[in-house]
Amino acid sequence: LITRQLPNRLFAVSYNGAVTPRLFGTLQYSQKHQSYRNNGGTSTDIMDSPFRTIGANPGVVPTMIYGGQYFDANDPEQRNNRQVTGSLAYVLSSPRYGTHELKSGAEYFVSTGIGGNSQSSTGYVFATDYLTEGGAVVRDPNGTPIPRFVPGQTQIWNFQATRGARVDITTTSFYFQDRWIATPRLTLDLGTRVEAVRSEATGDINAVDTWAIVPRLAASYALQESGQTVLYGTYGHYSGKYGQVQFGVNSNVGRPNEVDYVYSGPAGAGTDFAPGFDLANYTQVVSASFPTANVSVADDIRSPLTREFTVGLGRDPGRRGHAKATYAWRHATGFVEDFVSLANGVTDVPLVGTLTNKVYHNTHDLYRDNQAAIFESSYRERSGLRSTATTRRCSDRRSIG
């Protein structure tokens, strides 16, 4: 067992103020640094590699860890970000065109991931079971479970991590919103957001270079001059997050190269069984993954898109009561999936052989629908809010076309 450190710090400074009697401005800068240190072993001797059970030996549960420490303290991980954002709001009013509450803003956001996700400080992980006797674990004099080396069954996983690998995903966005009180009974919200996203990773790898325009529209109309009953609706598009997991798949950031070999040497057991630690006895490749070799990202890839539509009716039955019913519908599509096909070609990797290329891009064959009915009510006494009740009914459907 080891004790890791997780230092995490956040800094933010912001300004909010009236620039002129009708112009209000905001400005903010923030940055976050999050680290994972001393997380794993430090030895580079193959004898200190971790072992992982496969569950082939009776009484052994698969995926158990024993032997050396898993992960690599020599490859500390960081998850950082920094942001600069600001906005301006202005009120414009005229008897002929109504009142416009205009707001625009921009944001510059950089998400940074650092680390090769090395699974072992030695670069190797053994996949094999330990000895058991009568259902109990057999241990050596040091208390360590005794590993078994079985030809054709035991494997060694070679992780070729790029320690300190880095990826930056930069999102630059602008938005504009006009809340237009056209008449005493009609209010419109007209807005849009434009965002451009680009990524840069170690090895001069650029997985994402795209942009999108997403609208945000809303309207509300008072059915009565008193404003007691209001009909409203909204429609908007929302882009998903550009995270490192999905949009760094063709880099070595968090994804080490991996080659898995099967054991072909003599059978034996123990941490002092030399043939089991001799790499010359592992010659047959059973699996391989090279993110920078046979993995690529489509040129026009982008984050999944969600379309949302709502319609509702609200009413104030009296001075103190309020009730509202809303129907909401969401449709998400454009999910990022990996496609492995000979149509994508093959790549020859030294010491491994020919690997089929894997390409990540968006698909509309996969989608997710969500519908909800939301009911809200409240009653206010003179001293404040007396009671609130909310009921939500929804259905969620995931489909593959």
Short mmCIF file of C-alpha atoms in Angstrom, two decimals:
data_model
loop_
_atom_site.label_atom_id
_atom_site.label_comp_id
_atom_site.label_asym_id
_atom_site.label_seq_id
_atom_site.Cartn_x
_atom_site.Cartn_y
_atom_site.Cartn_z
CA LEU A 1 0.00 0.00 0.00
CA ILE A 2 1.12 3.54 -0.75
CA THR A 3 -0.12 7.00 0.17
CA ARG A 4 -0.65 9.33 -2.76
CA GLN A 5 -1.00 13.10 -2.67
CA LEU A 6 -3.80 15.00 -4.43
CA PRO A 7 -2.89 18.71 -4.34
CA ASN A 8 -5.65 20.86 -5.80
CA ARG A 9 -5.84 24.64 -5.96
CA LEU A 10 -8.22 27.09 -7.57
CA PHE A 11 -7.74 30.82 -8.16
CA ALA A 12 -10.38 33.20 -9.47
CA VAL A 13 -10.80 36.96 -9.68
CA SER A 14 -13.81 38.77 -11.10
CA TYR A 15 -15.24 42.24 -11.69
CA ASN A 16 -18.89 43.23 -11.87
CA GLY A 17 -19.93 46.83 -12.30
CA ALA A 18 -21.86 49.49 -14.15
CA VAL A 19 -19.73 50.98 -16.93
CA THR A 20 -22.42 53.58 -17.69
CA PRO A 21 -25.96 54.05 -16.33
CA ARG A 22 -27.21 51.63 -19.01
CA LEU A 23 -24.17 49.43 -19.58
CA PHE A 24 -23.23 46.68 -17.13
CA GLY A 25 -20.03 44.64 -17.47
CA THR A 26 -18.45 41.51 -16.02
CA LEU A 27 -14.93 40.12 -16.30
CA GLN A 28 -13.43 36.99 -14.79
CA TYR A 29 -10.16 35.08 -14.80
CA SER A 30 -9.75 31.66 -13.19
CA GLN A 31 -7.33 28.76 -13.17
CA LYS A 32 -7.30 25.32 -11.59
CA HIS A 33 -4.37 22.98 -10.93
CA GLN A 34 -5.15 19.41 -9.88
CA SER A 35 -2.40 16.81 -9.47
CA TYR A 36 -2.01 13.11 -8.67
CA ARG A 37 1.41 12.49 -7.14
CA ASN A 38 3.21 9.41 -5.76
CA ASN A 39 0.43 7.30 -7.26
CA GLY A 40 2.08 3.92 -7.81
CA GLY A 41 5.48 2.25 -7.71
CA THR A 42 8.91 3.70 -8.41
CA SER A 43 11.08 0.64 -9.18
CA THR A 44 12.04 -0.08 -12.80
CA ASP A 45 13.13 -3.71 -12.06
CA ILE A 46 10.81 -6.15 -13.84
CA MET A 47 10.82 -8.32 -10.71
CA ASP A 48 8.85 -5.53 -8.97
CA SER A 49 6.06 -5.52 -11.56
CA PRO A 50 2.45 -5.85 -10.43
CA PHE A 51 0.42 -9.01 -11.08
CA ARG A 52 -3.22 -9.24 -12.06
CA THR A 53 -5.29 -12.39 -11.73
CA ILE A 54 -7.21 -13.87 -14.67
CA GLY A 55 -9.44 -16.30 -12.74
CA ALA A 56 -8.27 -19.47 -14.49
CA ASN A 57 -7.09 -21.21 -11.31
CA PRO A 58 -9.92 -22.61 -9.14
CA GLY A 59 -10.67 -20.34 -6.19
CA VAL A 60 -9.03 -17.26 -7.73
CA VAL A 61 -11.17 -14.21 -8.44
CA PRO A 62 -10.22 -12.38 -11.69
CA THR A 63 -8.81 -8.81 -11.81
CA MET A 64 -7.26 -9.00 -8.31
CA ILE A 65 -3.95 -7.13 -7.89
CA TYR A 66 -0.92 -8.50 -6.06
CA GLY A 67 2.87 -8.22 -6.19
CA GLY A 68 4.23 -4.75 -6.96
CA GLN A 69 2.28 -1.50 -6.91
CA TYR A 70 -0.01 -0.75 -9.83
CA PHE A 71 0.45 2.58 -11.66
CA ASP A 72 3.59 4.67 -11.88
CA ALA A 73 4.68 7.37 -9.44
CA ASN A 74 7.26 8.47 -12.05
CA ASP A 75 4.39 9.63 -14.28
CA PRO A 76 2.40 12.15 -12.20
CA GLU A 77 -0.92 13.23 -13.67
CA GLN A 78 -2.35 16.74 -13.88
CA ARG A 79 -5.83 18.00 -14.81
CA ASN A 80 -5.73 21.76 -15.18
CA ASN A 81 -7.73 24.51 -16.79
CA ARG A 82 -7.75 28.27 -17.19
CA GLN A 83 -10.48 30.67 -18.24
CA VAL A 84 -10.97 34.27 -19.31
CA THR A 85 -14.57 35.40 -19.76
CA GLY A 86 -16.52 38.63 -19.86
CA SER A 87 -19.88 40.08 -20.84
CA LEU A 88 -21.65 43.38 -21.51
CA ALA A 89 -25.34 44.08 -20.92
CA TYR A 90 -27.20 47.11 -22.27
CA VAL A 91 -30.82 48.25 -21.97
CA LEU A 92 -32.41 49.97 -24.95
CA SER A 93 -35.99 51.19 -24.78
CA SER A 94 -38.32 53.04 -27.13
CA PRO A 95 -42.13 53.47 -27.30
CA ARG A 96 -42.20 52.07 -30.85
CA TYR A 97 -39.87 49.07 -30.61
CA GLY A 98 -40.30 48.11 -26.96
CA THR A 99 -37.50 47.28 -24.55
CA HIS A 100 -34.36 45.38 -25.52
CA GLU A 101 -32.11 43.87 -22.85
CA LEU A 102 -29.03 43.19 -24.96
CA LYS A 103 -26.24 41.00 -23.66
CA SER A 104 -23.10 39.68 -25.34
CA GLY A 105 -20.05 37.91 -24.05
CA ALA A 106 -17.02 35.82 -24.83
CA GLU A 107 -15.03 33.07 -23.19
CA TYR A 108 -11.57 31.59 -23.69
CA PHE A 109 -11.24 28.23 -21.93
CA VAL A 110 -8.28 25.83 -22.01
CA SER A 111 -8.51 22.33 -20.55
CA THR A 112 -5.13 20.66 -20.03
CA GLY A 113 -4.33 17.04 -19.32
CA ILE A 114 -0.79 15.92 -18.49
CA GLY A 115 0.41 12.35 -18.00
CA GLY A 116 0.90 9.16 -19.95
CA ASN A 117 -1.22 6.98 -17.62
CA SER A 118 1.63 4.54 -17.13
CA GLN A 119 0.20 1.37 -15.57
CA SER A 120 3.46 0.26 -13.99
CA SER A 121 6.78 1.85 -13.06
CA THR A 122 8.52 -1.13 -14.68
CA GLY A 123 6.50 -0.82 -17.88
CA TYR A 124 5.10 -4.35 -17.43
CA VAL A 125 2.08 -6.00 -15.80
CA PHE A 126 1.83 -9.78 -15.47
CA ALA A 127 -1.58 -11.37 -15.99
CA THR A 128 -1.61 -14.69 -14.16
CA ASP A 129 -3.09 -16.36 -11.10
CA TYR A 130 -1.41 -17.23 -7.81
CA LEU A 131 -1.09 -20.62 -6.16
CA THR A 132 -3.89 -21.86 -3.93
CA GLU A 133 -4.15 -24.79 -1.57
CA GLY A 134 -7.47 -25.90 -0.16
CA GLY A 135 -9.02 -22.69 -1.41
CA ALA A 136 -6.50 -20.54 0.47
CA VAL A 137 -3.79 -18.28 -0.98
CA VAL A 138 -0.26 -19.74 -0.86
CA ARG A 139 2.28 -17.04 0.07
CA ASP A 140 6.07 -16.83 0.01
CA PRO A 141 8.14 -16.01 3.14
CA ASN A 142 7.56 -12.29 2.48
CA GLY A 143 3.79 -12.75 2.55
CA THR A 144 3.37 -12.23 -1.20
CA PRO A 145 1.05 -14.55 -3.16
CA ILE A 146 3.10 -16.95 -5.29
CA PRO A 147 2.47 -16.36 -9.02
CA ARG A 148 2.02 -19.28 -11.45
CA PHE A 149 3.60 -19.21 -14.90
CA VAL A 150 1.55 -21.38 -17.26
CA PRO A 151 2.50 -21.73 -20.96
CA GLY A 152 -0.24 -20.50 -23.28
CA GLN A 153 -2.12 -18.85 -20.39
CA THR A 154 0.11 -16.42 -18.52
CA GLN A 155 0.51 -13.06 -20.22
CA ILE A 156 2.70 -10.00 -19.86
CA TRP A 157 1.34 -6.58 -20.79
CA ASN A 158 3.93 -4.09 -21.97
CA PHE A 159 2.82 -0.47 -21.49
CA GLN A 160 4.96 2.00 -23.42
CA ALA A 161 3.80 5.23 -21.79
CA THR A 162 4.89 8.71 -22.86
CA ARG A 163 5.49 10.15 -19.42
CA GLY A 164 4.57 13.82 -19.20
CA ALA A 165 2.48 13.74 -22.40
CA ARG A 166 0.20 16.78 -22.68
CA VAL A 167 -3.03 17.76 -24.45
CA ASP A 168 -4.65 21.21 -24.55
CA ILE A 169 -8.26 21.57 -25.69
CA THR A 170 -9.07 25.24 -26.32
CA THR A 171 -12.66 26.49 -26.64
CA THR A 172 -13.25 30.07 -27.81
CA SER A 173 -16.88 31.12 -27.73
CA PHE A 174 -19.04 34.19 -28.30
CA TYR A 175 -22.71 34.68 -27.58
CA PHE A 176 -25.39 37.32 -28.12
CA GLN A 177 -28.79 37.52 -26.45
CA ASP A 178 -31.67 39.94 -26.95
CA ARG A 179 -34.50 39.83 -24.43
CA TRP A 180 -37.09 41.84 -26.29
CA ILE A 181 -40.22 43.01 -24.48
CA ALA A 182 -42.12 43.67 -27.71
CA THR A 183 -45.47 44.46 -26.08
CA PRO A 184 -46.74 44.40 -22.50
CA ARG A 185 -47.94 40.85 -23.18
CA LEU A 186 -45.22 39.45 -25.48
CA THR A 187 -41.57 38.82 -24.59
CA LEU A 188 -39.06 37.23 -26.95
CA ASP A 189 -35.57 35.88 -26.27
CA LEU A 190 -33.38 35.71 -29.35
CA GLY A 191 -29.85 34.43 -28.92
CA THR A 192 -27.06 32.39 -30.37
CA ARG A 193 -23.68 31.04 -29.35
CA VAL A 194 -20.68 30.53 -31.62
CA GLU A 195 -17.83 28.32 -30.47
CA ALA A 196 -14.55 27.22 -32.01
CA VAL A 197 -12.60 24.28 -30.58
CA ARG A 198 -9.04 23.16 -31.25
CA SER A 199 -6.79 20.62 -29.58
CA GLU A 200 -3.02 20.21 -29.48
CA ALA A 201 -1.20 17.19 -28.06
CA THR A 202 2.35 15.92 -27.62
CA GLY A 203 3.70 14.76 -30.96
CA ASP A 204 2.13 17.65 -32.88
CA ILE A 205 -1.25 15.90 -32.89
CA ASN A 206 -4.39 17.95 -33.57
CA ALA A 207 -7.52 15.85 -33.09
CA VAL A 208 -10.14 18.62 -33.12
CA ASP A 209 -10.39 21.77 -35.23
CA THR A 210 -14.05 22.68 -35.60
CA TRP A 211 -16.69 25.31 -34.91
CA ALA A 212 -20.44 25.41 -34.38
CA ILE A 213 -23.38 27.83 -34.09
CA VAL A 214 -26.11 26.94 -31.59
CA PRO A 215 -29.33 28.98 -31.24
CA ARG A 216 -31.22 29.80 -28.03
CA LEU A 217 -34.81 30.98 -28.61
CA ALA A 218 -37.74 31.60 -26.25
CA ALA A 219 -41.10 33.37 -26.17
CA SER A 220 -43.75 34.07 -23.56
CA TYR A 221 -47.20 35.53 -24.08
CA ALA A 222 -49.73 36.67 -21.50
CA LEU A 223 -53.16 35.40 -22.53
CA GLN A 224 -54.81 38.06 -20.39
CA GLU A 225 -54.00 41.71 -19.95
CA SER A 226 -53.71 41.11 -16.19
CA GLY A 227 -50.84 38.68 -16.88
CA GLN A 228 -52.36 35.93 -14.72
CA THR A 229 -52.00 33.27 -17.43
CA VAL A 230 -48.79 33.00 -19.45
CA LEU A 231 -48.01 30.68 -22.34
CA TYR A 232 -44.31 30.11 -23.03
CA GLY A 233 -41.97 28.02 -25.13
CA THR A 234 -38.24 27.55 -25.73
CA TYR A 235 -36.01 25.96 -28.35
CA GLY A 236 -32.25 25.57 -28.14
CA HIS A 237 -29.19 23.60 -29.21
CA TYR A 238 -26.47 22.61 -26.78
CA SER A 239 -23.01 21.33 -27.68
CA GLY A 240 -21.47 18.66 -25.51
CA LYS A 241 -18.20 19.01 -23.64
CA TYR A 242 -14.94 18.47 -25.49
CA GLY A 243 -13.30 16.18 -22.96
CA GLN A 244 -9.86 14.59 -23.06
CA VAL A 245 -11.26 11.05 -22.93
CA GLN A 246 -13.10 11.40 -26.26
CA PHE A 247 -10.99 13.95 -28.07
CA GLY A 248 -7.51 12.76 -27.15
CA VAL A 249 -7.89 9.20 -28.38
CA ASN A 250 -5.19 9.53 -31.04
CA SER A 251 -2.54 10.77 -28.61
CA ASN A 252 -0.46 9.17 -25.85
CA VAL A 253 -1.98 11.45 -23.21
CA GLY A 254 -3.59 9.01 -20.80
CA ARG A 255 -3.26 6.25 -23.43
CA PRO A 256 0.04 4.37 -23.45
CA ASN A 257 1.02 2.12 -26.31
CA GLU A 258 0.33 -1.46 -25.28
CA VAL A 259 1.50 -4.85 -26.52
CA ASP A 260 0.29 -8.04 -24.79
CA TYR A 261 2.31 -11.25 -25.08
CA VAL A 262 1.55 -14.84 -24.03
CA TYR A 263 4.05 -17.00 -22.12
CA SER A 264 5.76 -19.83 -24.00
CA GLY A 265 8.42 -20.90 -21.49
CA PRO A 266 8.49 -23.75 -18.99
CA ALA A 267 5.83 -24.05 -16.29
CA GLY A 268 6.78 -22.88 -12.85
CA ALA A 269 5.85 -20.71 -9.89
CA GLY A 270 7.32 -18.13 -7.56
CA THR A 271 8.88 -14.67 -7.66
CA ASP A 272 12.27 -16.39 -7.91
CA PHE A 273 11.30 -18.42 -11.01
CA ALA A 274 13.66 -16.79 -13.54
CA PRO A 275 12.05 -18.09 -16.79
CA GLY A 276 8.78 -16.40 -15.83
CA PHE A 277 10.50 -13.00 -15.81
CA ASP A 278 12.54 -13.58 -18.94
CA LEU A 279 11.08 -11.50 -21.78
CA ALA A 280 12.52 -13.97 -24.29
CA ASN A 281 9.81 -16.41 -23.17
CA TYR A 282 7.07 -14.02 -24.27
CA THR A 283 7.05 -13.97 -28.06
CA GLN A 284 3.47 -14.36 -29.29
CA VAL A 285 1.46 -11.13 -29.51
CA VAL A 286 -2.21 -11.53 -28.51
CA SER A 287 -3.26 -7.88 -28.43
CA ALA A 288 -1.84 -4.45 -29.32
CA SER A 289 -2.91 -0.82 -29.21
CA PHE A 290 -1.00 2.15 -30.61
CA PRO A 291 -3.07 5.37 -30.39
CA THR A 292 -0.58 7.37 -32.47
CA ALA A 293 -0.15 4.66 -35.11
CA ASN A 294 -3.45 3.05 -36.08
CA VAL A 295 -5.94 5.38 -34.33
CA SER A 296 -7.19 8.55 -36.02
CA VAL A 297 -9.95 11.12 -35.67
CA ALA A 298 -12.19 12.30 -38.52
CA ASP A 299 -11.39 15.81 -39.75
CA ASP A 300 -14.92 17.09 -39.11
CA ILE A 301 -15.43 15.48 -35.69
CA ARG A 302 -17.33 17.50 -33.10
CA SER A 303 -19.07 16.99 -29.77
CA PRO A 304 -22.56 15.46 -29.57
CA LEU A 305 -25.46 17.87 -30.07
CA THR A 306 -28.63 18.09 -27.98
CA ARG A 307 -31.80 19.75 -29.26
CA GLU A 308 -34.32 20.84 -26.64
CA PHE A 309 -37.91 22.06 -26.96
CA THR A 310 -40.21 23.08 -24.09
CA VAL A 311 -43.74 24.45 -23.94
CA GLY A 312 -45.67 25.38 -20.83
CA LEU A 313 -48.52 27.23 -19.24
CA GLY A 314 -48.32 29.19 -16.00
CA ARG A 315 -51.12 30.80 -14.00
CA ASP A 316 -51.49 32.86 -10.84
CA PRO A 317 -54.96 31.85 -9.56
CA GLY A 318 -54.75 34.49 -6.85
CA ARG A 319 -52.41 36.98 -5.32
CA ARG A 320 -50.44 34.34 -3.46
CA GLY A 321 -50.71 31.20 -5.57
CA HIS A 322 -48.91 30.02 -8.66
CA ALA A 323 -49.14 26.89 -10.79
CA LYS A 324 -47.21 25.83 -13.87
CA ALA A 325 -47.16 22.85 -16.21
CA THR A 326 -44.29 22.21 -18.65
CA TYR A 327 -43.60 19.65 -21.34
CA ALA A 328 -39.92 19.15 -22.26
CA TRP A 329 -38.41 17.15 -25.12
CA ARG A 330 -34.73 16.48 -25.78
CA HIS A 331 -33.00 14.70 -28.64
CA ALA A 332 -29.27 14.01 -28.48
CA THR A 333 -27.30 12.66 -31.41
CA GLY A 334 -23.93 12.89 -33.13
CA PHE A 335 -22.24 10.70 -30.53
CA VAL A 336 -18.54 9.95 -30.96
CA GLU A 337 -17.89 6.28 -31.72
CA ASP A 338 -14.93 4.23 -32.92
CA PHE A 339 -15.11 2.32 -36.19
CA VAL A 340 -12.69 -0.55 -36.85
CA SER A 341 -12.80 -1.74 -40.43
CA LEU A 342 -10.43 -2.89 -43.15
CA ALA A 343 -12.00 -0.12 -45.24
CA ASN A 344 -10.03 2.28 -43.02
CA GLY A 345 -6.78 0.61 -44.05
CA VAL A 346 -4.07 -1.05 -42.00
CA THR A 347 -0.83 0.05 -40.33
CA ASP A 348 2.38 -1.96 -40.03
CA VAL A 349 3.84 -1.58 -36.54
CA PRO A 350 7.43 -2.76 -35.94
CA LEU A 351 7.75 -5.90 -33.77
CA VAL A 352 3.96 -6.25 -33.75
CA GLY A 353 2.75 -6.61 -37.31
CA THR A 354 -0.26 -5.33 -39.20
CA LEU A 355 -3.02 -3.58 -37.24
CA THR A 356 -6.43 -2.59 -38.55
CA ASN A 357 -6.95 1.18 -38.39
CA LYS A 358 -9.48 2.60 -35.95
CA VAL A 359 -11.27 5.88 -36.82
CA TYR A 360 -13.36 7.99 -34.44
CA HIS A 361 -16.14 10.13 -35.86
CA ASN A 362 -19.74 11.16 -35.21
CA THR A 363 -22.66 8.88 -35.87
CA HIS A 364 -26.37 9.65 -36.14
CA ASP A 365 -27.32 5.97 -35.95
CA LEU A 366 -27.09 6.31 -32.18
CA TYR A 367 -29.41 8.74 -30.41
CA ARG A 368 -31.10 9.40 -27.10
CA ASP A 369 -34.57 10.86 -26.53
CA ASN A 370 -35.98 12.23 -23.30
CA GLN A 371 -39.49 13.50 -22.58
CA ALA A 372 -40.76 14.99 -19.34
CA ALA A 373 -43.93 16.49 -17.90
CA ILE A 374 -43.24 18.89 -15.03
CA PHE A 375 -45.92 20.26 -12.69
CA GLU A 376 -45.19 22.96 -10.11
CA SER A 377 -47.32 24.83 -7.61
CA SER A 378 -46.70 27.23 -4.76
CA TYR A 379 -48.59 29.32 -2.23
CA ARG A 380 -47.25 32.34 -0.38
CA GLU A 381 -48.47 33.58 2.98
CA ARG A 382 -47.77 37.10 4.10
CA SER A 383 -44.76 35.91 6.09
CA GLY A 384 -43.24 34.19 3.05
CA LEU A 385 -43.39 30.98 1.11
CA ARG A 386 -45.75 28.53 2.71
CA SER A 387 -45.49 25.42 0.57
CA THR A 388 -44.11 24.22 -2.74
CA ALA A 389 -44.93 21.01 -4.58
CA THR A 390 -43.31 19.67 -7.72
CA THR A 391 -44.17 16.56 -9.68
CA ARG A 392 -42.10 15.35 -12.61
CA ARG A 393 -42.98 12.55 -14.96
CA CYS A 394 -40.51 11.58 -17.62
CA SER A 395 -39.61 8.86 -20.02
CA ASP A 396 -36.14 8.10 -21.35
CA ARG A 397 -35.54 6.16 -24.54
CA ARG A 398 -32.21 5.12 -26.04
CA SER A 399 -32.26 3.84 -29.56
CA ILE A 400 -29.89 2.53 -32.18
CA GLY A 401 -31.15 3.10 -35.71
#
